[in-house]
Structures are given as C-alpha cells and as structure tokens.
Amino acid sequence: MYRVKKQDVVYTMSPENQPVLKVEAGSIVTFETCDCFEDQIQSADTVFQALDWNRINPASGPIYIEETEPGDILVVHIQKIEIKNQGVMVTGPDLGVMGFDLQENVIKMIPIQDGKAVLSDKLEVPINPMIGVIGTAPAKEAISCGTPGDHGGNMDCKQMRAGTTLLLPVNVPGALFALGDLHAAMADGEVAVCGVEIAGEVTVKLDVIKGKQWPLPMAVNQEHLITIASEKELDKAADRAVINMVQFLHEELGVEKAESTFLLSAAGDLRICQVVDPLKTARMELPLAYATALGFDPKMVGR
C-alpha cells in the first residue's frame, strides 16, 4: 500500500505539478490530509485575520498513475475515510450565503464524539465523512483547489464518501490525482462557506477505463448513478447535470432522449452540492436500480 503525507500538498490542480508518487493502475493509496485551513486553526481564539489565505484548501498529492493517458477515465474507489476528533467551522462577513448580514467573523471548534459532530450542548448532528476536493489536473491552465470544474476539484459533493466510485477525466499523462478538504459533516449547499472542516486520511483504489467518452465527473455507489456539473450560475450547473445524465443514458445505454428525460423527471433527484465556491455545483442522482434495468452494469466501473 502507498501513502501520501499531508505535507505533500498543492494549492492548484495543474499540469505543471510534480507528482509526489508514481503508482500502477490497481494500486491502493492512503492520503493523509490537513483540514481546509491547513490546520491553522486550533482553537476558537485563533485570530481570523491572521490566517494565511494562500494555504486554503490544500490537496494532498498529486500522484501519477502509470500508463494513464489523456482521454482515459480515472476510476477512484473511495474505500475508507478516517477523521480526527475535532473539526472547525467559520463564517462571517462576505462568507457564504449569509455573509451579507454577518458583522464579525466567528470560529467554532466542533468536537467529534460517538459518531456525532457536537455543535452545542443542545445540538449534535450525525457525521457523514466526505471529501470536498478531489480531482485530476486540467489539460492546460492551473485551477485553484478552491474551485470545482470538469476535472473535479472543490465540488463539495457529499456523495464523495466511503463506498462511492468517482469517475474523473484524464487530461494529462498520469492524471496527476490529488484530494483533500475533508468534512466530518456537511449538508447539501455548504451555505456557511464550510462544512465541519477536519483533518484525516482517505484510502482509495485507483483504476483506469480506456476507450469510453462519458460526461464526467460521474459517480456510482450502492444507491445511485450520479452526474456532476459545475458552472458560474447554479441553474446552468443544474441543467448540465441533467444533460450529462441524459447523454450517458442515450449514448452508452441506447435509451432515447425523451425516455431518459421522462425517467429523470419521475425518479431522478436533482440536488445542490454547494453554492459558495467560485463555480456552483449540482448533481443528478438516478437510483441505481433504474440504471441497471436499462443495461448499466456496475462492473463497468469495477464495482
């Protein structure tokens, strides 16, 4: 098994990044991660203005997957997410949906106890460990790890959890895959500009699919087939998540576009991932039972 140390981080996903590790397809890799503030906040007394904003959303890696070429699909089986015992949340002026109405920055430390994130003496929420930043290098330009896109990146999709298989585009030789920005708990929207940010470790198995032109990013788990899209405007992201699913059902499974659209309108769930990043992210979730009835075989993605 391979391991990426949390000191080996990048702040952009870029074709110019140098890999910290080279592995063969089929390898299992554990990534140590800092939280999205690179562990700068250790108490609620931390001075918010003293944070180094050049160190936000670090992604551990990248790693180079041998014999992986542009046009391939990188298959990321998320096997395990382990989190530390304390997280942090922040919000304030110009941060998140309510930033227009907040007068001061607030830092809140969040203990993790008995499978719950303790927000206060009255409020506890079940943890749902997930990965905020996960992606491959774009073909040309560097993209901040704080920004999502067709390469993945800061999608903040709560389906990026243990048991999910994520499909990402390979844009450069070796893919240059990296991940970070774990959350102990996060709801759809991430409206405060953060979830319960936390450090931890993620173990993934990396495979490659060749010869397929699918609308990426996509994901598969025991419950759903998922298409994900990020755009400057949320309605455009939502539209493209739907369009991508229809495209996949039509081109890969041979389902007429009208029939695919009927199915999504009757049984698919269009959901918001996040509304606080430079691009907004939405996803279309189709229950896996319908996809398999139409001919989708989870073995296509190694499940």
Coordinates of N, CA, C and O in Angstrom, one line a residue, residues 146-272:
G146 N -9.6 25.5 -4.7 CA -10.9 26.0 -4.1 C -12.0 26.1 -5.2 O -13.1 26.5 -4.8
T147 N -11.7 25.7 -6.4 CA -12.6 25.9 -7.5 C -13.0 24.5 -8.1 O -12.1 23.8 -8.4
P148 N -14.2 24.2 -8.3 CA -14.6 22.9 -9.0 C -14.6 23.1 -10.5 O -14.5 24.3 -11.0
G149 N -14.8 22.0 -11.2 CA -14.9 22.1 -12.6 C -15.0 20.7 -13.2 O -15.2 19.7 -12.5
D150 N -14.8 20.6 -14.5 CA -14.9 19.3 -15.2 C -13.8 18.3 -14.7 O -13.9 17.1 -14.9
H151 N -12.8 18.8 -14.1 CA -11.7 18.0 -13.6 C -12.0 17.5 -12.2 O -11.2 16.7 -11.7
G152 N -13.1 17.9 -11.7 CA -13.4 17.6 -10.3 C -13.1 18.8 -9.4 O -13.8 19.8 -9.5
G153 N -12.1 18.7 -8.6 CA -11.7 19.8 -7.7 C -12.7 20.0 -6.5 O -13.2 19.0 -6.0
N154 N -12.9 21.3 -6.2 CA -13.7 21.6 -4.9 C -15.2 21.4 -5.2 O -16.0 22.4 -5.0
M155 N -15.6 20.2 -5.5 CA -17.1 20.0 -5.8 C -17.9 20.0 -4.6 O -19.1 20.3 -4.6
D156 N -17.3 19.7 -3.4 CA -18.1 19.7 -2.2 C -19.4 18.9 -2.3 O -20.4 19.4 -1.9
C157 N -19.2 17.7 -2.9 CA -20.4 16.8 -3.1 C -20.4 15.8 -2.0 O -19.4 15.0 -1.8
K158 N -21.5 15.8 -1.2 CA -21.5 14.9 0.0 C -21.5 13.4 -0.4 O -21.4 12.6 0.5
Q159 N -21.7 13.1 -1.7 CA -21.7 11.7 -2.1 C -20.2 11.2 -2.3 O -20.0 10.0 -2.5
M160 N -19.2 12.1 -2.1 CA -17.8 11.7 -2.1 C -17.5 11.1 -0.8 O -16.7 11.6 0.0
R161 N -18.0 9.9 -0.5 CA -17.9 9.2 0.8 C -17.4 7.8 0.5 O -17.3 7.3 -0.6
A162 N -17.1 7.1 1.6 CA -16.7 5.7 1.5 C -17.8 4.9 0.9 O -19.0 5.0 1.2
G163 N -17.4 4.1 -0.1 CA -18.3 3.3 -0.9 C -18.7 3.8 -2.2 O -19.3 3.1 -3.0
T164 N -18.3 5.1 -2.5 CA -18.6 5.7 -3.8 C -17.4 5.5 -4.7 O -16.2 5.6 -4.3
T165 N -17.7 5.3 -6.0 CA -16.7 5.2 -7.0 C -16.8 6.5 -7.9 O -17.9 6.7 -8.4
L166 N -15.8 7.3 -7.9 CA -15.8 8.6 -8.7 C -15.0 8.4 -10.0 O -14.0 7.8 -10.0
L167 N -15.6 8.9 -11.0 CA -15.0 8.8 -12.4 C -14.6 10.2 -12.8 O -15.4 11.1 -12.8
L168 N -13.3 10.3 -13.1 CA -12.7 11.6 -13.4 C -12.0 11.6 -14.8 O -11.5 10.5 -15.2
P169 N -11.9 12.7 -15.5 CA -11.2 12.7 -16.8 C -9.7 12.7 -16.6 O -9.2 13.2 -15.6
V170 N -9.0 12.0 -17.5 CA -7.5 12.1 -17.5 C -7.2 13.1 -18.6 O -7.5 12.8 -19.8
N171 N -6.6 14.2 -18.2 CA -6.3 15.3 -19.2 C -4.8 15.4 -19.5 O -4.5 16.0 -20.5
V172 N -4.0 14.8 -18.7 CA -2.5 14.8 -18.9 C -2.0 13.4 -18.6 O -2.6 12.6 -17.8
P173 N -0.9 13.0 -19.1 CA -0.3 11.7 -18.8 C -0.2 11.5 -17.3 O 0.3 12.4 -16.5
G174 N -0.6 10.4 -16.8 CA -0.6 10.1 -15.4 C -1.7 10.6 -14.5 O -1.8 10.3 -13.3
A175 N -2.5 11.5 -15.1 CA -3.7 12.0 -14.4 C -3.4 13.1 -13.4 O -4.1 14.1 -13.3
L176 N -2.3 12.9 -12.6 CA -2.0 13.9 -11.5 C -3.2 14.1 -10.6 O -3.8 15.1 -10.5
F177 N -3.5 13.0 -9.9 CA -4.7 13.0 -9.0 C -4.3 13.4 -7.6 O -3.3 13.1 -7.0
A178 N -5.2 14.2 -7.0 CA -5.0 14.8 -5.6 C -6.3 14.9 -4.9 O -7.4 15.0 -5.6
L179 N -6.3 14.9 -3.6 CA -7.5 15.1 -2.8 C -7.2 15.8 -1.5 O -6.1 15.7 -1.0
G180 N -8.3 16.3 -0.9 CA -8.2 17.0 0.4 C -9.5 17.6 0.9 O -10.5 17.2 0.3
D181 N -9.5 18.5 1.9 CA -10.7 19.2 2.3 C -11.7 18.2 2.8 O -12.9 18.3 2.3
L182 N -11.4 17.4 3.8 CA -12.4 16.5 4.3 C -13.4 17.3 5.2 O -13.1 18.3 5.8
H183 N -14.6 16.7 5.3 CA -15.6 17.2 6.2 C -16.1 16.1 7.1 O -16.4 15.0 6.6
A184 N -16.3 16.3 8.4 CA -16.9 15.4 9.2 C -18.4 15.3 9.0 O -19.0 14.3 9.1
A185 N -19.0 16.5 8.7 CA -20.4 16.6 8.4 C -20.6 17.8 7.5 O -20.0 18.8 7.6
M186 N -21.4 17.6 6.5 CA -21.8 18.7 5.6 C -23.1 18.4 4.9 O -23.3 17.3 4.4
A187 N -24.0 19.4 4.9 CA -25.2 19.2 4.2 C -25.1 19.8 2.8 O -24.2 20.6 2.5
D188 N -26.1 19.4 1.9 CA -26.1 20.0 0.6 C -26.2 21.5 0.7 O -27.0 22.1 1.5
G189 N -25.4 22.2 -0.1 CA -25.3 23.6 -0.1 C -24.1 24.2 0.5 O -23.6 25.2 0.0
E190 N -23.6 23.7 1.6 CA -22.5 24.2 2.3 C -22.6 25.7 2.5 O -21.7 26.5 2.3
V191 N -23.8 26.1 3.0 CA -24.2 27.5 3.0 C -23.3 28.4 3.8 O -23.3 29.7 3.5
A192 N -22.6 27.9 4.8 CA -21.8 28.8 5.7 C -20.5 29.1 5.1 O -19.7 29.9 5.6
V193 N -20.1 28.5 3.9 CA -18.9 28.5 3.2 C -18.0 27.4 3.7 O -16.9 27.2 3.2
C194 N -18.5 26.6 4.6 CA -17.7 25.4 5.1 C -18.7 24.4 5.6 O -19.9 24.6 5.8
G195 N -18.2 23.1 5.7 CA -18.8 22.1 6.5 C -18.1 22.0 7.8 O -17.4 23.0 8.2
V196 N -18.2 20.9 8.5 CA -17.3 20.7 9.6 C -16.0 20.2 9.1 O -15.7 19.1 8.8
E197 N -15.1 21.2 8.9 CA -13.8 21.0 8.3 C -12.9 20.2 9.3 O -12.8 20.5 10.5
I198 N -12.2 19.2 8.7 CA -11.4 18.3 9.6 C -10.3 17.6 8.9 O -10.3 17.5 7.6
A199 N -9.3 17.3 9.6 CA -8.1 16.5 9.0 C -8.5 15.1 9.1 O -9.3 14.6 9.9
G200 N -7.7 14.3 8.3 CA -8.0 12.8 8.4 C -7.1 12.1 7.4 O -6.1 12.6 6.9
E201 N -7.6 10.9 7.0 CA -7.0 10.1 6.0 C -8.1 9.4 5.1 O -9.1 9.1 5.5
V202 N -7.7 9.3 3.8 CA -8.6 8.7 2.8 C -7.8 7.6 2.1 O -6.7 7.8 1.7
T203 N -8.4 6.4 2.0 CA -7.8 5.3 1.3 C -8.7 5.1 0.0 O -9.9 4.9 0.1
V204 N -8.0 5.1 -1.1 CA -8.7 4.8 -2.4 C -7.9 3.8 -3.2 O -6.7 3.5 -3.0
K205 N -8.7 3.1 -4.1 CA -8.1 2.2 -5.1 C -8.3 2.9 -6.4 O -9.3 3.4 -6.7
L206 N -7.2 2.9 -7.2 CA -7.2 3.7 -8.5 C -7.1 2.7 -9.7 O -6.2 1.9 -9.8
D207 N -8.1 2.8 -10.5 CA -8.2 2.0 -11.8 C -8.3 3.0 -13.0 O -8.6 4.2 -12.8
V208 N -8.3 2.4 -14.1 CA -8.4 3.2 -15.4 C -9.3 2.5 -16.3 O -9.3 1.3 -16.5
I209 N -10.2 3.3 -17.0 CA -11.0 2.8 -18.1 C -10.6 3.5 -19.3 O -10.4 4.7 -19.4
K210 N -10.4 2.7 -20.4 CA -9.9 3.2 -21.7 C -11.0 3.0 -22.7 O -11.8 2.1 -22.6
G211 N -11.1 4.0 -23.7 CA -12.0 3.8 -24.8 C -13.4 4.2 -24.6 O -14.3 3.9 -25.4
K212 N -13.7 5.0 -23.5 CA -15.0 5.5 -23.2 C -15.0 7.0 -23.2 O -14.1 7.6 -22.7
Q213 N -16.1 7.6 -23.7 CA -16.3 9.1 -23.7 C -17.5 9.4 -22.9 O -18.6 9.5 -23.5
W214 N -17.4 9.4 -21.6 CA -18.5 9.7 -20.8 C -18.5 11.1 -20.3 O -17.4 11.7 -20.2
P215 N -19.7 11.7 -19.9 CA -19.8 13.0 -19.4 C -19.3 13.1 -18.0 O -20.1 12.8 -17.1
L216 N -18.1 13.5 -17.7 CA -17.5 13.5 -16.4 C -17.5 14.9 -15.8 O -17.6 15.9 -16.5
P217 N -17.4 14.9 -14.4 CA -17.3 13.8 -13.5 C -18.7 13.0 -13.3 O -19.7 13.6 -13.4
M218 N -18.5 11.7 -13.0 CA -19.6 10.9 -12.7 C -19.3 10.1 -11.4 O -18.1 10.0 -11.0
A219 N -20.3 9.5 -10.8 CA -20.0 8.7 -9.6 C -21.1 7.6 -9.5 O -22.2 7.7 -10.1
V220 N -20.7 6.5 -8.9 CA -21.6 5.3 -8.7 C -21.4 4.8 -7.3 O -20.2 4.7 -6.8
N221 N -22.5 4.6 -6.6 CA -22.4 3.9 -5.3 C -23.5 2.9 -5.2 O -24.2 2.6 -6.3
Q222 N -23.8 2.3 -4.1 CA -24.8 1.2 -4.0 C -26.2 1.8 -4.3 O -27.1 1.0 -4.6
E223 N -26.4 3.1 -4.1 CA -27.7 3.7 -4.3 C -28.0 4.3 -5.6 O -29.1 4.3 -6.1
H224 N -26.9 5.0 -6.2 CA -27.2 5.9 -7.3 C -26.1 5.8 -8.4 O -24.9 5.5 -8.1
L225 N -26.5 6.2 -9.6 CA -25.7 6.7 -10.6 C -25.8 8.2 -10.6 O -26.9 8.7 -10.6
I226 N -24.6 8.9 -10.7 CA -24.6 10.3 -10.4 C -23.8 11.1 -11.5 O -22.7 10.6 -11.8
T227 N -24.4 12.1 -12.0 CA -23.6 13.1 -12.9 C -23.5 14.4 -12.1 O -24.4 14.8 -11.4
I228 N -22.3 15.0 -12.3 CA -22.0 16.2 -11.5 C -21.5 17.3 -12.5 O -20.8 17.0 -13.4
A229 N -22.0 18.5 -12.2 CA -21.6 19.6 -13.1 C -21.4 20.9 -12.3 O -22.1 21.1 -11.3
S230 N -20.4 21.7 -12.7 CA -20.1 23.0 -12.0 C -20.1 24.1 -13.1 O -19.6 24.0 -14.1
E231 N -20.8 25.2 -12.7 CA -20.9 26.4 -13.6 C -20.9 27.6 -12.7 O -21.2 27.6 -11.5
K232 N -20.7 28.8 -13.3 CA -20.7 30.0 -12.6 C -22.1 30.3 -12.0 O -22.2 30.8 -10.9
E233 N -23.2 29.9 -12.7 CA -24.5 30.1 -12.2 C -25.1 28.7 -11.8 O -25.0 27.7 -12.6
L234 N -25.8 28.6 -10.7 CA -26.4 27.4 -10.2 C -27.3 26.7 -11.2 O -27.3 25.5 -11.4
D235 N -28.2 27.5 -11.9 CA -29.2 26.9 -12.7 C -28.5 26.3 -13.9 O -28.9 25.2 -14.4
K236 N -27.4 26.9 -14.4 CA -26.7 26.3 -15.5 C -26.0 25.0 -15.1 O -25.9 24.0 -15.8
A237 N -25.5 24.9 -13.8 CA -24.9 23.7 -13.3 C -26.0 22.6 -13.2 O -25.7 21.4 -13.5
A238 N -27.1 23.0 -12.7 CA -28.2 22.0 -12.6 C -28.7 21.5 -14.0 O -28.8 20.3 -14.2
D239 N -28.8 22.4 -15.0 CA -29.1 22.0 -16.3 C -28.1 21.0 -16.8 O -28.5 19.9 -17.4
R240 N -26.8 21.3 -16.7 CA -25.8 20.4 -17.3 C -25.7 19.1 -16.6 O -25.4 18.1 -17.2
A241 N -26.0 19.0 -15.3 CA -26.0 17.7 -14.6 C -27.1 16.8 -15.2 O -26.9 15.6 -15.4
V242 N -28.2 17.4 -15.5 CA -29.3 16.7 -16.2 C -28.9 16.3 -17.6 O -29.1 15.1 -18.0
I243 N -28.4 17.2 -18.3 CA -28.0 16.9 -19.7 C -27.0 15.8 -19.8 O -27.0 14.9 -20.6
N244 N -26.0 15.9 -18.8 CA -25.0 14.8 -18.8 C -25.6 13.4 -18.5 O -25.1 12.5 -19.1
M245 N -26.6 13.4 -17.7 CA -27.2 12.1 -17.4 C -27.9 11.6 -18.6 O -27.8 10.4 -19.0
V246 N -28.7 12.4 -19.3 CA -29.4 12.0 -20.5 C -28.4 11.6 -21.5 O -28.6 10.6 -22.2
Q247 N -27.3 12.3 -21.7 CA -26.3 11.9 -22.6 C -25.7 10.6 -22.4 O -25.6 9.7 -23.3
F248 N -25.4 10.3 -21.1 CA -24.9 9.0 -20.8 C -25.9 7.9 -21.0 O -25.6 6.8 -21.6
L249 N -27.2 8.1 -20.6 CA -28.2 7.0 -20.8 C -28.4 6.8 -22.3 O -28.6 5.7 -22.8
H250 N -28.4 7.9 -23.1 CA -28.6 7.8 -24.6 C -27.4 7.1 -25.3 O -27.6 6.2 -26.0
E251 N -26.2 7.7 -25.1 CA -25.1 7.3 -25.8 C -24.5 5.9 -25.4 O -24.0 5.2 -26.2
E252 N -24.5 5.7 -24.1 CA -23.9 4.5 -23.5 C -24.9 3.3 -23.5 O -24.5 2.2 -23.7
L253 N -26.1 3.6 -23.1 CA -27.1 2.6 -22.9 C -28.2 2.5 -23.9 O -29.0 1.6 -23.9
G254 N -28.2 3.4 -24.9 CA -29.1 3.4 -26.0 C -30.5 3.8 -25.7 O -31.4 3.4 -26.4
V255 N -30.7 4.5 -24.6 CA -32.1 5.0 -24.3 C -32.4 6.2 -25.0 O -31.6 7.2 -25.0
E256 N -33.6 6.3 -25.6 CA -34.0 7.5 -26.3 C -34.0 8.7 -25.3 O -34.3 8.6 -24.2
K257 N -33.6 9.9 -25.9 CA -33.5 11.1 -25.0 C -34.8 11.4 -24.3 O -34.8 11.8 -23.2
A258 N -35.9 11.3 -25.0 CA -37.2 11.6 -24.4 C -37.5 10.6 -23.2 O -38.0 11.0 -22.2
E259 N -37.2 9.3 -23.5 CA -37.4 8.3 -22.4 C -36.5 8.6 -21.2 O -36.9 8.5 -20.0
S260 N -35.3 9.0 -21.5 CA -34.3 9.3 -20.4 C -34.9 10.5 -19.6 O -34.8 10.5 -18.4
T261 N -35.4 11.5 -20.3 CA -35.9 12.7 -19.6 C -37.1 12.4 -18.8 O -37.2 12.9 -17.7
F262 N -38.0 11.5 -19.3 CA -39.2 11.1 -18.5 C -38.7 10.4 -17.2 O -39.2 10.7 -16.2
L263 N -37.7 9.5 -17.4 CA -37.2 8.8 -16.2 C -36.7 9.7 -15.1 O -37.0 9.6 -13.9
L264 N -35.8 10.7 -15.6 CA -35.3 11.6 -14.6 C -36.3 12.5 -13.9 O -36.2 12.8 -12.8
S265 N -37.3 12.9 -14.7 CA -38.4 13.7 -14.1 C -39.2 12.9 -13.2 O -39.8 13.5 -12.2
A266 N -39.4 11.6 -13.4 CA -40.2 10.8 -12.5 C -39.4 10.2 -11.3 O -40.0 10.1 -10.2
A267 N -38.1 9.9 -11.5 CA -37.4 9.2 -10.5 C -36.1 9.7 -10.1 O -35.5 9.3 -9.1
G268 N -35.5 10.7 -10.9 CA -34.2 11.2 -10.6 C -34.3 12.4 -9.6 O -35.3 13.2 -9.7
D269 N -33.3 12.6 -8.8 CA -33.3 13.7 -7.9 C -32.1 14.7 -8.3 O -31.0 14.3 -8.4
L270 N -32.5 15.9 -8.6 CA -31.5 17.0 -8.9 C -31.2 17.7 -7.7 O -32.1 18.3 -7.1
R271 N -29.9 17.7 -7.3 CA -29.6 18.2 -5.9 C -28.5 19.3 -6.1 O -27.6 19.2 -7.0
I272 N -28.4 20.1 -5.1 CA -27.3 21.1 -5.0 C -26.2 20.5 -4.2 O -26.4 20.0 -3.1

